[in-house]
Backbone as numpy.savetxt, mean C-alpha at the origin, in Angstrom:
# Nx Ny Nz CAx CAy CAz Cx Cy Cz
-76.36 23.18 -40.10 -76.11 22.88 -38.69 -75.66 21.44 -38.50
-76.57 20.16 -39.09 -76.03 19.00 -39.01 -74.76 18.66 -39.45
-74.04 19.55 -40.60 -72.80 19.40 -41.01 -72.24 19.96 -40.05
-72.09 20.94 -39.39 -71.11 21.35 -38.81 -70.93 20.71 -37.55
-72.33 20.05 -36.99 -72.30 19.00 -36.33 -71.20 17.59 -36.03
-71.34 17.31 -37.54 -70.43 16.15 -37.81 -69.05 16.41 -38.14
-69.06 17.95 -38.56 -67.81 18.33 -38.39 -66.67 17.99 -37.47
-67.76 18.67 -36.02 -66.75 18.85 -34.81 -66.71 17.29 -34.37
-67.76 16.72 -34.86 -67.55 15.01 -34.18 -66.27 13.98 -34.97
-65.75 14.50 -35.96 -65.09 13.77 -36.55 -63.58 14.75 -36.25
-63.62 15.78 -35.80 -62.49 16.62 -35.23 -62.10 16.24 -34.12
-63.22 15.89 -33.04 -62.91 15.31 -31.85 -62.51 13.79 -31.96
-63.15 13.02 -32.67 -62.45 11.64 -32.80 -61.06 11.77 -33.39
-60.90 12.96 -34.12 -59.10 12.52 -34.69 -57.85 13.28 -33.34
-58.83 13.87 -32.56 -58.28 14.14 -31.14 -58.02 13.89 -30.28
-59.27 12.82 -30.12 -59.13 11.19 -29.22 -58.39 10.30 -29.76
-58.12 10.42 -31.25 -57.36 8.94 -31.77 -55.71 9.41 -31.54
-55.55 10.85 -31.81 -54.35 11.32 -31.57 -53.90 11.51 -30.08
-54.56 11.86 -29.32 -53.98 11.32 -27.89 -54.15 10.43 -27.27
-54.45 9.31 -27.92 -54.39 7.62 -27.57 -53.18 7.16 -28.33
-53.00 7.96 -29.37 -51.87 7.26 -30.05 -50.58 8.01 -28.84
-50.49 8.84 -28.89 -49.77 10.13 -27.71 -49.78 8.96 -26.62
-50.66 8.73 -25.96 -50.54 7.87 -24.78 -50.05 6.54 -24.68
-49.81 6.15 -26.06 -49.78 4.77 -26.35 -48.40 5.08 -27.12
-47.86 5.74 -27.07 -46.40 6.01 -27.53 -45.56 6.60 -26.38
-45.88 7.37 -25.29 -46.00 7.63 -24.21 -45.54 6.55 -23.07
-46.49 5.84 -23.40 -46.28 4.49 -22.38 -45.17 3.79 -22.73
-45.00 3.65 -24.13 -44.19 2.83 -24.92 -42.42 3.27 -24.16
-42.42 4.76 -24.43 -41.19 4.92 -24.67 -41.12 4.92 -22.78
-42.06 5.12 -22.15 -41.67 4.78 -20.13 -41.29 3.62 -20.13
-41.77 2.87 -20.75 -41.47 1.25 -20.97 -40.07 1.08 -20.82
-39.56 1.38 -22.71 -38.45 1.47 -22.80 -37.51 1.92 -21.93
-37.86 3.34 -21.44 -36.78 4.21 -20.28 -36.61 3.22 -19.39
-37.77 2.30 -18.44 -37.65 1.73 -17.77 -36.45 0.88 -17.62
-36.96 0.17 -18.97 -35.97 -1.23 -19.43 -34.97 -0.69 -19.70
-34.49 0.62 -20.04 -33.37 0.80 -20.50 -32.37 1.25 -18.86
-33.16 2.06 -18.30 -32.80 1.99 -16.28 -33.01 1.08 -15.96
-33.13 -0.39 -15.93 -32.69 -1.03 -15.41 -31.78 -1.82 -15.75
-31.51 -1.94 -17.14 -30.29 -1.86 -17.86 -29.00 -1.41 -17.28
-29.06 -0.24 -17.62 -28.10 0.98 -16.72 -27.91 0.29 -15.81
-28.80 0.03 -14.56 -28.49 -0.64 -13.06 -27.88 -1.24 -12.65
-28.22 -2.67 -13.70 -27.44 -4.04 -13.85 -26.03 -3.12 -14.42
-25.92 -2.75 -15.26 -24.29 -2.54 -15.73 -23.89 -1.80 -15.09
-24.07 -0.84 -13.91 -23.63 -0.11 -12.78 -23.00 -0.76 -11.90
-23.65 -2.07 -11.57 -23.14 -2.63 -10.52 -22.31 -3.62 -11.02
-22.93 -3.88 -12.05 -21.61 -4.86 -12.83 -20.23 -3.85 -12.84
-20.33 -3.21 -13.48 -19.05 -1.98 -13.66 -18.66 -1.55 -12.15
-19.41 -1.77 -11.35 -18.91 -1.85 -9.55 -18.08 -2.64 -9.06
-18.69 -4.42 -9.61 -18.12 -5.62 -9.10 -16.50 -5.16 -9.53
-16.47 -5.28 -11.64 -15.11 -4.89 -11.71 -14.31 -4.71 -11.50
-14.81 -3.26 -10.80 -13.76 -1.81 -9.84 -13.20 -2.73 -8.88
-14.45 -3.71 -7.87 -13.48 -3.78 -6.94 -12.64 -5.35 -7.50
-12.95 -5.79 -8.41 -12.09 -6.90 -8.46 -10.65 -6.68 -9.50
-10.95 -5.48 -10.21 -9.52 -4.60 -10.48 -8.67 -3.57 -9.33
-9.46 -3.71 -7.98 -8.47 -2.69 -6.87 -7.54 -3.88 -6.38
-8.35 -5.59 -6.55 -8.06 -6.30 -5.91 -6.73 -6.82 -6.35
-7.60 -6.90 -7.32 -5.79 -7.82 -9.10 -4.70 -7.04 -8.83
-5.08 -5.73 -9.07 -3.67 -4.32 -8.70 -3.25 -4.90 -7.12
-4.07 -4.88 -6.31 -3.26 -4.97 -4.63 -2.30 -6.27 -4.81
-3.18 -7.54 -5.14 -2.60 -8.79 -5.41 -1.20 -8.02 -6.52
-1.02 -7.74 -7.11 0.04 -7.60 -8.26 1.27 -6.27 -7.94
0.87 -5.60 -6.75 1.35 -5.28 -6.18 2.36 -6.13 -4.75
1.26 -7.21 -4.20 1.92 -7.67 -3.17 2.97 -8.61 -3.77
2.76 -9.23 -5.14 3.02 -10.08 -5.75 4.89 -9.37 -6.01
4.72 -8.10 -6.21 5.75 -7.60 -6.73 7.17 -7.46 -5.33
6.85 -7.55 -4.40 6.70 -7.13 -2.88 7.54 -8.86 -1.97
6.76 -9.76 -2.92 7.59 -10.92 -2.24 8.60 -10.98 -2.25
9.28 -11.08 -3.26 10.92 -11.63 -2.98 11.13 -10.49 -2.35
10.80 -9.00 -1.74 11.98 -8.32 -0.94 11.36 -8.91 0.31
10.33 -8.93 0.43 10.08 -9.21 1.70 9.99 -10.42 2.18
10.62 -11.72 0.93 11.38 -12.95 1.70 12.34 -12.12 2.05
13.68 -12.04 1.20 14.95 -11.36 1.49 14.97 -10.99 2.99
13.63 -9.83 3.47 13.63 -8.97 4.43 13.94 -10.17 5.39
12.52 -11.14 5.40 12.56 -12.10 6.70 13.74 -12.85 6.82
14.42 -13.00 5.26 15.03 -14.66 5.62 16.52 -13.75 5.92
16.82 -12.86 6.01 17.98 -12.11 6.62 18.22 -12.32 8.15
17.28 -11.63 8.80 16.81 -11.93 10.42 17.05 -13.15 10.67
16.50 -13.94 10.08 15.94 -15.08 10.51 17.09 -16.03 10.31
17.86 -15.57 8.83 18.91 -16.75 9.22 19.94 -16.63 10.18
20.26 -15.35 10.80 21.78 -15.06 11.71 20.42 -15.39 12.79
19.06 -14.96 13.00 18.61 -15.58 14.49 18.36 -16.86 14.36
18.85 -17.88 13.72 18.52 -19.25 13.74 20.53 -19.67 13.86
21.24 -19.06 12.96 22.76 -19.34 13.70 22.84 -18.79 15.01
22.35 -17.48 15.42 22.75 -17.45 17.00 21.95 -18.51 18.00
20.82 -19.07 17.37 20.35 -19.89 18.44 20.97 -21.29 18.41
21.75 -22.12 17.57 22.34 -22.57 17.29 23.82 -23.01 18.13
24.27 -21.08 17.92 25.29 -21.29 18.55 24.85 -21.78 20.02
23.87 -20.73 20.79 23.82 -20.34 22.06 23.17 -21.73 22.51
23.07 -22.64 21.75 22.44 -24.02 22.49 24.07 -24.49 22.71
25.17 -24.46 21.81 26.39 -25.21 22.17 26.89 -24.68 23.72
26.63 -23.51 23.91 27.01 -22.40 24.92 26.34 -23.28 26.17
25.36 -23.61 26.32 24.05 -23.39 27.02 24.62 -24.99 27.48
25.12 -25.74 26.76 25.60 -27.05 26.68 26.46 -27.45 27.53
27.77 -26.37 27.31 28.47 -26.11 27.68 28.68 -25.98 29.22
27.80 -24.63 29.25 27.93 -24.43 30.71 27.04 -25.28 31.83
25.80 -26.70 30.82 25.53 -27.31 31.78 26.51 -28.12 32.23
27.69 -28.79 31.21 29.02 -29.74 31.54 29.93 -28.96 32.57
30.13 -27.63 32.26 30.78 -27.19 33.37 30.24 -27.17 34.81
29.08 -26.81 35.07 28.51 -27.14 36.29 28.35 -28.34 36.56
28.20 -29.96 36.07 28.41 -31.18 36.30 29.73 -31.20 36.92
31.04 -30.88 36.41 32.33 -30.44 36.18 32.27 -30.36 37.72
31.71 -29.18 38.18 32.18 -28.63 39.06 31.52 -29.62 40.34
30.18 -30.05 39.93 29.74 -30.83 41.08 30.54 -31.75 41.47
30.81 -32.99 40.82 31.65 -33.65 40.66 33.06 -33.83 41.55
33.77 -32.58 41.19 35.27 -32.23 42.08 34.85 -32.02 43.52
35.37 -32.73 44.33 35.38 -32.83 45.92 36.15 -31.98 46.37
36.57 -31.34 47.03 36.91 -30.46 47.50 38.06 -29.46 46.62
37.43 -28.70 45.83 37.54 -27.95 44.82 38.59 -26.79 45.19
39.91 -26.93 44.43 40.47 -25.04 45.38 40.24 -24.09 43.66
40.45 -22.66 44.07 40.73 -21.67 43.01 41.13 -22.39 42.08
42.54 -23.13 41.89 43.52 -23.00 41.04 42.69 -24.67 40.27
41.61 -25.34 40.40 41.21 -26.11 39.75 40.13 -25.38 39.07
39.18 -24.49 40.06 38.04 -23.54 39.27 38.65 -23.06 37.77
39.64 -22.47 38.15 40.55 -21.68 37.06 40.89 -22.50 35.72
41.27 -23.62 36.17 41.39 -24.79 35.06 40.32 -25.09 34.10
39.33 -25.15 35.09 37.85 -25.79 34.29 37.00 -24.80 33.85
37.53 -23.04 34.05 36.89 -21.59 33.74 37.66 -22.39 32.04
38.81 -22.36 32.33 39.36 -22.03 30.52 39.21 -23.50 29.83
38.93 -24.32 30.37 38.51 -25.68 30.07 37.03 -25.72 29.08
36.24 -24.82 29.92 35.14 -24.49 28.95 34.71 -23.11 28.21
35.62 -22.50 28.55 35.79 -20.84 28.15 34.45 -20.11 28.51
34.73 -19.88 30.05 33.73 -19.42 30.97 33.59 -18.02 30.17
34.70 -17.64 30.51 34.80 -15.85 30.64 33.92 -15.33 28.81
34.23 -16.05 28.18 34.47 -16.06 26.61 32.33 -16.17 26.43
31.86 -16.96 27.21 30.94 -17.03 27.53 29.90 -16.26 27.70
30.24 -15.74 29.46 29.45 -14.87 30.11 29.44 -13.29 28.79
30.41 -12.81 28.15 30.89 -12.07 27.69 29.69 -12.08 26.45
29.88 -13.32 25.90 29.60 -13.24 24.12 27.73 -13.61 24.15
27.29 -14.44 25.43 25.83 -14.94 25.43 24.98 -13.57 26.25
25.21 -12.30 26.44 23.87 -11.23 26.35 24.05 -10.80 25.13
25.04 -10.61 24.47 25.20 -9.74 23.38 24.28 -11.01 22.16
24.66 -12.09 22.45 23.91 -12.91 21.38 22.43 -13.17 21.49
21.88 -12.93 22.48 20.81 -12.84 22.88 20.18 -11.65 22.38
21.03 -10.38 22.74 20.19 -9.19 22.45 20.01 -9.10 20.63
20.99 -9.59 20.33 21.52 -9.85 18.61 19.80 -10.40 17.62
19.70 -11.78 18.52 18.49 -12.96 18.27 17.09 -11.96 18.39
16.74 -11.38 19.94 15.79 -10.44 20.02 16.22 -9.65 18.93
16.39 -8.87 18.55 16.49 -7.80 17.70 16.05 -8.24 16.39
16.44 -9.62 16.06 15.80 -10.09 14.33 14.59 -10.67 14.31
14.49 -11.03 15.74 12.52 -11.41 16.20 11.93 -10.16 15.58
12.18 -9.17 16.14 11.46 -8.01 16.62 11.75 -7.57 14.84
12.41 -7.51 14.19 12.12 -7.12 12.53 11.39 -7.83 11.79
11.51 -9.14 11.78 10.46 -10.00 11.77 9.52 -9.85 12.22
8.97 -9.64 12.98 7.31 -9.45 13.50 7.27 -7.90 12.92
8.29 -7.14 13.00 7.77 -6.04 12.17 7.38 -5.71 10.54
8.16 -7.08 10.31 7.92 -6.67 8.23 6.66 -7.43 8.50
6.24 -8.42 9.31 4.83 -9.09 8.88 3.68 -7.67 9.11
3.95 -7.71 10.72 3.19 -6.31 10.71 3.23 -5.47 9.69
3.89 -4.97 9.26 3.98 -3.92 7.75 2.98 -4.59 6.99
3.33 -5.62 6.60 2.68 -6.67 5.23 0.96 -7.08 5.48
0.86 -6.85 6.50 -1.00 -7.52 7.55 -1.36 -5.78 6.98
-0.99 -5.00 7.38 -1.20 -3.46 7.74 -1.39 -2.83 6.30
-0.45 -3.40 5.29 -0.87 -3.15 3.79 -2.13 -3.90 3.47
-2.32 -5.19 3.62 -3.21 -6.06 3.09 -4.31 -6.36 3.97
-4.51 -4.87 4.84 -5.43 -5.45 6.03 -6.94 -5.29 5.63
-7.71 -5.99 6.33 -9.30 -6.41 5.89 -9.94 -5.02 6.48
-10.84 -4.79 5.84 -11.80 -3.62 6.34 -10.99 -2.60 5.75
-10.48 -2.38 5.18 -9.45 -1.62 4.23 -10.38 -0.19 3.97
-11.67 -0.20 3.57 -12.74 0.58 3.03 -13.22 1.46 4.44
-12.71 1.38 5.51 -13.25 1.71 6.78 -12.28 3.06 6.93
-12.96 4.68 7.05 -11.93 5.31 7.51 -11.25 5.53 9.15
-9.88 5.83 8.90 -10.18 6.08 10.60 -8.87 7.34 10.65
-8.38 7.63 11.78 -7.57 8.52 12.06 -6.07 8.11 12.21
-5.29 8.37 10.87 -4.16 7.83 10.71 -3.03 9.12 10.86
-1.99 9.07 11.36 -0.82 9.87 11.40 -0.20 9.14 9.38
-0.07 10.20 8.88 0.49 9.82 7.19 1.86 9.63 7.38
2.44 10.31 8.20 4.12 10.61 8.26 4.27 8.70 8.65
3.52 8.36 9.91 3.64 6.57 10.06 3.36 5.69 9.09
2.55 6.27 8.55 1.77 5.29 7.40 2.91 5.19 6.01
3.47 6.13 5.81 4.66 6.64 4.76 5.81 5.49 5.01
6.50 5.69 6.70 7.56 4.85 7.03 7.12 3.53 6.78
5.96 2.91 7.20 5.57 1.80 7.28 5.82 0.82 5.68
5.45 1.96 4.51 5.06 1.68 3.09 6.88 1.22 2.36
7.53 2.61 3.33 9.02 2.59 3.06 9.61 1.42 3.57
9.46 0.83 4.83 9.74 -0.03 5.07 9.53 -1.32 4.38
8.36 -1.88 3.84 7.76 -2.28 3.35 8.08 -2.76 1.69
8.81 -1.72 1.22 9.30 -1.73 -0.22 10.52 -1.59 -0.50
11.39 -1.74 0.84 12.80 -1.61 1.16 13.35 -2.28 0.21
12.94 -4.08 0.19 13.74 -4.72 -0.24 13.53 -4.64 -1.89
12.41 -4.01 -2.46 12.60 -3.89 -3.64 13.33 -3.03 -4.34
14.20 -1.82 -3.24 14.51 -0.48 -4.15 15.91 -0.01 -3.48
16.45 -0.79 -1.87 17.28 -0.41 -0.97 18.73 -0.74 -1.77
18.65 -1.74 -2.88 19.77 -1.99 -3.61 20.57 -0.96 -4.68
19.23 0.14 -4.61 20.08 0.83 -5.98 19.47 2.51 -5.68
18.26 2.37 -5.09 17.84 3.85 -4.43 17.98 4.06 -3.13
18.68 5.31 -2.94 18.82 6.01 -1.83 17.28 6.76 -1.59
16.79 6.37 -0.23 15.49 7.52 0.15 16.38 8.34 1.04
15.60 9.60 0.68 16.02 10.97 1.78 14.34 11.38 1.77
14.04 11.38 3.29 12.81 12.18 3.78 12.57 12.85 4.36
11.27 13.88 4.66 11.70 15.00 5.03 9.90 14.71 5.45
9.39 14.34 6.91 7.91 14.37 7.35 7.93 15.17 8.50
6.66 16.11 7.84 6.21 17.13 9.00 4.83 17.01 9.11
4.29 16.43 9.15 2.72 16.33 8.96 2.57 16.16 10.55
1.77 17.30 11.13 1.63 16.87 12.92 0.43 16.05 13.05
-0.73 16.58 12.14 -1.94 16.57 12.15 -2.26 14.77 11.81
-3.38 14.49 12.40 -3.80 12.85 11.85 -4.74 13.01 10.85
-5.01 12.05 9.66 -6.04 12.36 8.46 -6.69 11.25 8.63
-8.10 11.82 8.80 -9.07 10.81 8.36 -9.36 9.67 6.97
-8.88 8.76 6.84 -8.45 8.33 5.81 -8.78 6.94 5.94
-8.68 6.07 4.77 -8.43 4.80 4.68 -6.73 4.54 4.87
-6.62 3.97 5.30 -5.20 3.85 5.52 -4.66 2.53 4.38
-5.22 1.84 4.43 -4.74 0.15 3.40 -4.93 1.07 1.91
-5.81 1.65 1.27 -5.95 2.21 0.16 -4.97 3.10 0.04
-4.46 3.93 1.10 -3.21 4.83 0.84 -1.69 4.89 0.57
-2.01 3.35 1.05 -0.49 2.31 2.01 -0.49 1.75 0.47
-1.82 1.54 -0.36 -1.38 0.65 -1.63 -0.93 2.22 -2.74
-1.57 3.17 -2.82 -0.89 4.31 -3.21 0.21 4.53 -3.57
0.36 4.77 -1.96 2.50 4.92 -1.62 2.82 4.41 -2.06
2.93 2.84 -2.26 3.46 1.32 -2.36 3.90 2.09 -4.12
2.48 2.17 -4.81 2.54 2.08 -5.86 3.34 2.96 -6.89
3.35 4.21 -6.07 4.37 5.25 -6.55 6.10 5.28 -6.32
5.95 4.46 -4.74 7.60 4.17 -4.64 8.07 3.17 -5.62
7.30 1.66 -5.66 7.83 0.87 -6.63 8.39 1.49 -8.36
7.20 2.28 -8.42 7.43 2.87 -9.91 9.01 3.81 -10.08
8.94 4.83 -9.21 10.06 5.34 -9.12 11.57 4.75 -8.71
11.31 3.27 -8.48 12.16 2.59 -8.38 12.65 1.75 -9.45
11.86 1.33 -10.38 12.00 0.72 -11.86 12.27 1.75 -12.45
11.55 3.65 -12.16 12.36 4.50 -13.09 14.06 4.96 -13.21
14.16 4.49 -12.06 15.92 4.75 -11.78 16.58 3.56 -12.26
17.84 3.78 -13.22 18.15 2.89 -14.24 19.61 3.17 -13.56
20.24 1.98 -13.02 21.81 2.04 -12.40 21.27 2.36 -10.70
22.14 3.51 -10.48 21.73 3.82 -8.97 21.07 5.28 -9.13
20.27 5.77 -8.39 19.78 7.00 -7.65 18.69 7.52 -6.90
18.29 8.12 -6.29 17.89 8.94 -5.73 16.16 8.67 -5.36
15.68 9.01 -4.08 13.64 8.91 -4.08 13.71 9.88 -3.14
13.55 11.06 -3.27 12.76 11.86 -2.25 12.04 11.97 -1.86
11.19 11.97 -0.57 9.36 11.83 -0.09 9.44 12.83 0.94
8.26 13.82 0.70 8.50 14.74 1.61 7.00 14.55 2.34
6.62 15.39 3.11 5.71 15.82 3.72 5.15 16.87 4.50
4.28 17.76 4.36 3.68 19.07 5.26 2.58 19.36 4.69
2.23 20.31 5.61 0.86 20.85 6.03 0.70 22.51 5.22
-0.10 22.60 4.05 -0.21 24.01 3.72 -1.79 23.97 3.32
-2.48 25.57 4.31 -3.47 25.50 3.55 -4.75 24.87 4.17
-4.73 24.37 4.69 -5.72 23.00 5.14 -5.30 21.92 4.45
-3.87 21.53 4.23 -4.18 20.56 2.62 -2.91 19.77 3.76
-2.58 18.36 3.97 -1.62 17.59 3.48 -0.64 17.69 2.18
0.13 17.65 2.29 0.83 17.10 0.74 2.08 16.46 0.93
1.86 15.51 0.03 2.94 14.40 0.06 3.35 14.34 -1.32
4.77 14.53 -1.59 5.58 14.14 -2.86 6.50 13.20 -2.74
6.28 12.95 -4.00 7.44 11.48 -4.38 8.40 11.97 -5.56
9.48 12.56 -5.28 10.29 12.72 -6.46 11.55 12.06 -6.81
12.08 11.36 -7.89 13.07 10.86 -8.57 14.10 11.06 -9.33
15.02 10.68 -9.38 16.17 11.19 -10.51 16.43 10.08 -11.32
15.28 9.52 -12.18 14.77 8.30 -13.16 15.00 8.86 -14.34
14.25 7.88 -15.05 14.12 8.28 -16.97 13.60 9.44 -17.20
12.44 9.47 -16.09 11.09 10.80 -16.98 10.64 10.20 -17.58
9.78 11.23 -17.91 8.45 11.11 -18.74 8.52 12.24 -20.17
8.42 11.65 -21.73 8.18 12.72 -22.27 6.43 13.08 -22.13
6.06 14.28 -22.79 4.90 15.25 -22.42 3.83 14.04 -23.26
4.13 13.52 -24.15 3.03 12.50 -24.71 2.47 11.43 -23.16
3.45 10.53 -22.66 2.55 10.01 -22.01 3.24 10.54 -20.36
3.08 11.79 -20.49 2.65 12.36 -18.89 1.26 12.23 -18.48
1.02 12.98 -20.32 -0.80 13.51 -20.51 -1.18 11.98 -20.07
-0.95 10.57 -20.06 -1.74 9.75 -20.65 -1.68 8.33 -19.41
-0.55 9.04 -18.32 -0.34 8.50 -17.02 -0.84 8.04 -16.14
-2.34 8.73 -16.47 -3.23 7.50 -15.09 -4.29 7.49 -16.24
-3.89 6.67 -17.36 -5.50 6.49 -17.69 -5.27 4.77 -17.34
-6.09 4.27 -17.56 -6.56 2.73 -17.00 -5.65 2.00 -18.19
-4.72 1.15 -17.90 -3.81 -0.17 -18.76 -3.15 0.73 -19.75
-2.57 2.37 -19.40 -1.67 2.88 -19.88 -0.64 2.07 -18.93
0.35 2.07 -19.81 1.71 1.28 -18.97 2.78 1.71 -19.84
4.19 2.42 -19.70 5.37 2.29 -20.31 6.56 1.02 -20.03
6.16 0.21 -19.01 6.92 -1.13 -19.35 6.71 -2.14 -20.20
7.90 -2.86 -20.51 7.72 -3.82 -20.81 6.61 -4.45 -20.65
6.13 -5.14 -21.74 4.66 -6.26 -21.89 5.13 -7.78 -20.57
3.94 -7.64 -19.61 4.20 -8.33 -18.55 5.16 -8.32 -17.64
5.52 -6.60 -17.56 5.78 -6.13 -16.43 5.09 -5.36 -15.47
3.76 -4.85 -16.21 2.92 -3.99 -14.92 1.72 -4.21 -15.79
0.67 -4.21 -14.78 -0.86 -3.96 -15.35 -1.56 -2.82 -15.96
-0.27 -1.33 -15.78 -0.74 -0.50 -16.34 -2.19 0.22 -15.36
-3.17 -0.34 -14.23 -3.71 -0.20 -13.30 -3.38 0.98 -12.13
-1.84 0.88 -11.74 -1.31 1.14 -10.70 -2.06 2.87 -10.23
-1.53 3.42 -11.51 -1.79 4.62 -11.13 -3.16 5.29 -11.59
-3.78 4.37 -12.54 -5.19 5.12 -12.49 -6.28 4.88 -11.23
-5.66 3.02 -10.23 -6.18 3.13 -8.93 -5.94 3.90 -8.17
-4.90 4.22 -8.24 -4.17 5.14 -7.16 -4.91 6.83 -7.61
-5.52 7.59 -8.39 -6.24 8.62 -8.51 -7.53 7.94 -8.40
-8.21 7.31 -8.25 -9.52 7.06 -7.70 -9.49 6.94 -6.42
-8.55 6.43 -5.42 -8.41 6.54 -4.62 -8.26 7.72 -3.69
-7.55 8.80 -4.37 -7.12 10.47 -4.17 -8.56 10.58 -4.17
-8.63 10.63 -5.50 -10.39 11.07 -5.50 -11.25 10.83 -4.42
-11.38 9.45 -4.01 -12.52 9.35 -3.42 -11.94 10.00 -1.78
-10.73 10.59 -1.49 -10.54 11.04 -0.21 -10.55 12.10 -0.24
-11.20 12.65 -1.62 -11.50 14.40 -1.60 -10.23 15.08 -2.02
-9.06 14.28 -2.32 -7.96 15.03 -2.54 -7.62 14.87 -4.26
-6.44 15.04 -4.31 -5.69 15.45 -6.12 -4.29 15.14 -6.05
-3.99 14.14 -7.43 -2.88 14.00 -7.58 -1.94 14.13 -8.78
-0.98 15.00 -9.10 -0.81 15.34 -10.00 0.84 15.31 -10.48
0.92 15.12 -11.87 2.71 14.97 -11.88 2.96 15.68 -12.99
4.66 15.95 -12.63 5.40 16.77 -13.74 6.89 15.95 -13.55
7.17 15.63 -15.01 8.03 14.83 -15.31 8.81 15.49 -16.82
10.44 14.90 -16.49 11.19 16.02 -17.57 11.82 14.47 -18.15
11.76 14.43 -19.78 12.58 13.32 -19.99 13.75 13.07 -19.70
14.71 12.09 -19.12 15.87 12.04 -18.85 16.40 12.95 -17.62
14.99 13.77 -16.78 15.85 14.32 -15.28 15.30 13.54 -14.36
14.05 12.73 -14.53 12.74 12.32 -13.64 11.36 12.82 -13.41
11.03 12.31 -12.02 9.03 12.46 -12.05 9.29 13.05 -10.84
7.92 14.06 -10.38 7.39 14.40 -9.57 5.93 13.96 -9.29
5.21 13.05 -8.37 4.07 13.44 -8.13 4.29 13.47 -6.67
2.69 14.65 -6.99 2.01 15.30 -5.77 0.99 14.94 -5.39
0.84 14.51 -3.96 -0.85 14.23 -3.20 -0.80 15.21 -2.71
-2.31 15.65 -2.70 -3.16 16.42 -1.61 -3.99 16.13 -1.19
-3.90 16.06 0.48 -5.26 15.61 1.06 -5.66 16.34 1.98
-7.34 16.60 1.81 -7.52 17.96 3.33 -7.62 17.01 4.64
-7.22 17.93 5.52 -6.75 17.77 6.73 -8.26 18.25 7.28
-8.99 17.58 8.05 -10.43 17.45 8.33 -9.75 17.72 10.33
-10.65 18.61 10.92 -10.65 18.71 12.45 -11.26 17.56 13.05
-10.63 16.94 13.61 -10.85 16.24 15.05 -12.15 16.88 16.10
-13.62 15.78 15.77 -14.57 16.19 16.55 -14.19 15.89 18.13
-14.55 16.30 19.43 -14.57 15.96 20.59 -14.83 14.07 20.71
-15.66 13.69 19.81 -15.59 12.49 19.98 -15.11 11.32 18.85
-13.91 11.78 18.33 -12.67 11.64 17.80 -11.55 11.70 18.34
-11.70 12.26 19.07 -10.41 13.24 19.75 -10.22 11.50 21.08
């Protein structure tokens, strides 16, 4: 009996020593998990900061790409509205000397008016200063519109959705990238989108941006950008198609992965288009391309078209 006694007492101590060791290996490895989740955490948000300071480098390297057309754009306007104002001060000059002119002459008949009309080229005047005026307004008004475009791409709160018409947001992007592509590509468009999409609009605007520019370096000499737009489905869809190089099937597959790039070394970040599908992504939509070597590219967005609550509306 006393043996079997000491039996079970030395059975139970290697039971207690084994689930202390259990508990004490137990703890160990929560430890670890711990340290290793908060690990994870820190490099989550580190791998966060990144993201957004690679959406940022791409926008910057995008706008970067964007300047000289959109000096070109301004300094076009701006230089014939800085010669018409120019002129219209000589004008303006003019017709204050002619009215001195006229004060001046004491009892004035027709046939002296008439003298001092072609003396300062009245008629030539009245004629040429609305039209130069309306000329001047008109390159204001493009001017304040490419800035607007350019604020509207690069605008703050960018991350905020709201209720955008795409078919506006499209022209705006076109406008916008004119001067990089108006020299050698023809756009033909075709927007039917009635509906407004809840959307980020600056993230979409860098999208567009990013797919027109590309298809504009793919066209080698002169040709062609088609952009369409409609409604199937519940879905948006917007295409961008080209009559460029193409793509062979090796790097179609390999097109939005992150610092894939087929240009030239220090011509693109290779970024463009793997931001531009995170972006799809995060609006619930899909973007996808088919490209033939030597005919051109197709890509396709899809984005769902979400109903307008009463207090949306």
């Amino acid at each position: 009996m006393e043996k079997e006694l000491e039996l079970i007492k030395r059975q139970l101590a290697r039971e207690k020593a084994g689930r202390q060791r259990a508990e004490d290996l137990l703890e160990t490895k929560s430890r670890m998990l711990y340290e290793l989740n908060q690990q994870l955490s820190s490099t989550l948000e580190s791998l966060k900061a990144h993201e957004i300071q690679l959406v940022q480098q791409e926008k910057l390297a995008s706008i970067g790409q964007l300047a000289a057309g959109v000096a070109h754009e301004i300094n076009t306007p701006a230089g014939f509205t800085m010669c018409n104002l120019e002129v219209l001060q000589q004008y303006v000059l003019s017709l204050l000397n002619y009215q001195d002119s006229l004060k001046k002459s004491a009892g004035i008949v027709p046939s002296d008016v008439q003298a001092l009309d072609a003396q300062f080229n009245i008629d030539m005047l009245r004629k040429d200063i609305p039209d130069l005026l309306e000329e001047t307004l008109e390159g204001m008004n493009r001017i304040a519109a490419i800035v607007r475009e350019l604020r509207s791409f690069a605008r703050q709160g960018e991350d905020e959705k709201q209720w955008v018409n795409i078919d506006h947001l499209l022209k705006e992007t076109l406008h916008l990238a004119a001067g990089q592509i108006k020299y050698h590509v023809e756009v033909i468009t075709d927007f039917s989108i009635k509906k407004d999409l809840y959307c980020s609009p600056g993230k979409l605007s860098q999208v567009f941006l990013n797919l027109i520019l590309n298809a504009g370096q793919a066209i080698e000499g002169r040709g062609h950008l088609w952009v369409s737009t409609y409604e199937t489905q519940g879905k948006a869809v917007i295409t961008f198609r080209d009559d460029g190089i193409g793509m062979d099937e090796q790097n179609k597959q390999k097109v939005f992965d992150a610092f894939f790039t087929t240009k030239p070394a220090g011509k693109g970040t290779g970024l463009g288009l793997s931001i531009s599908m995170d972006i799809i992504n995060q609006h619930n939509g899909s973007i996808t391309v088919e490209s033939t070597l030597g005919e051109g590219t197709e890509f396709v967005i899809e984005l769902p078209i979400i109903a307008k609550s009463e207090d949306d509306a």
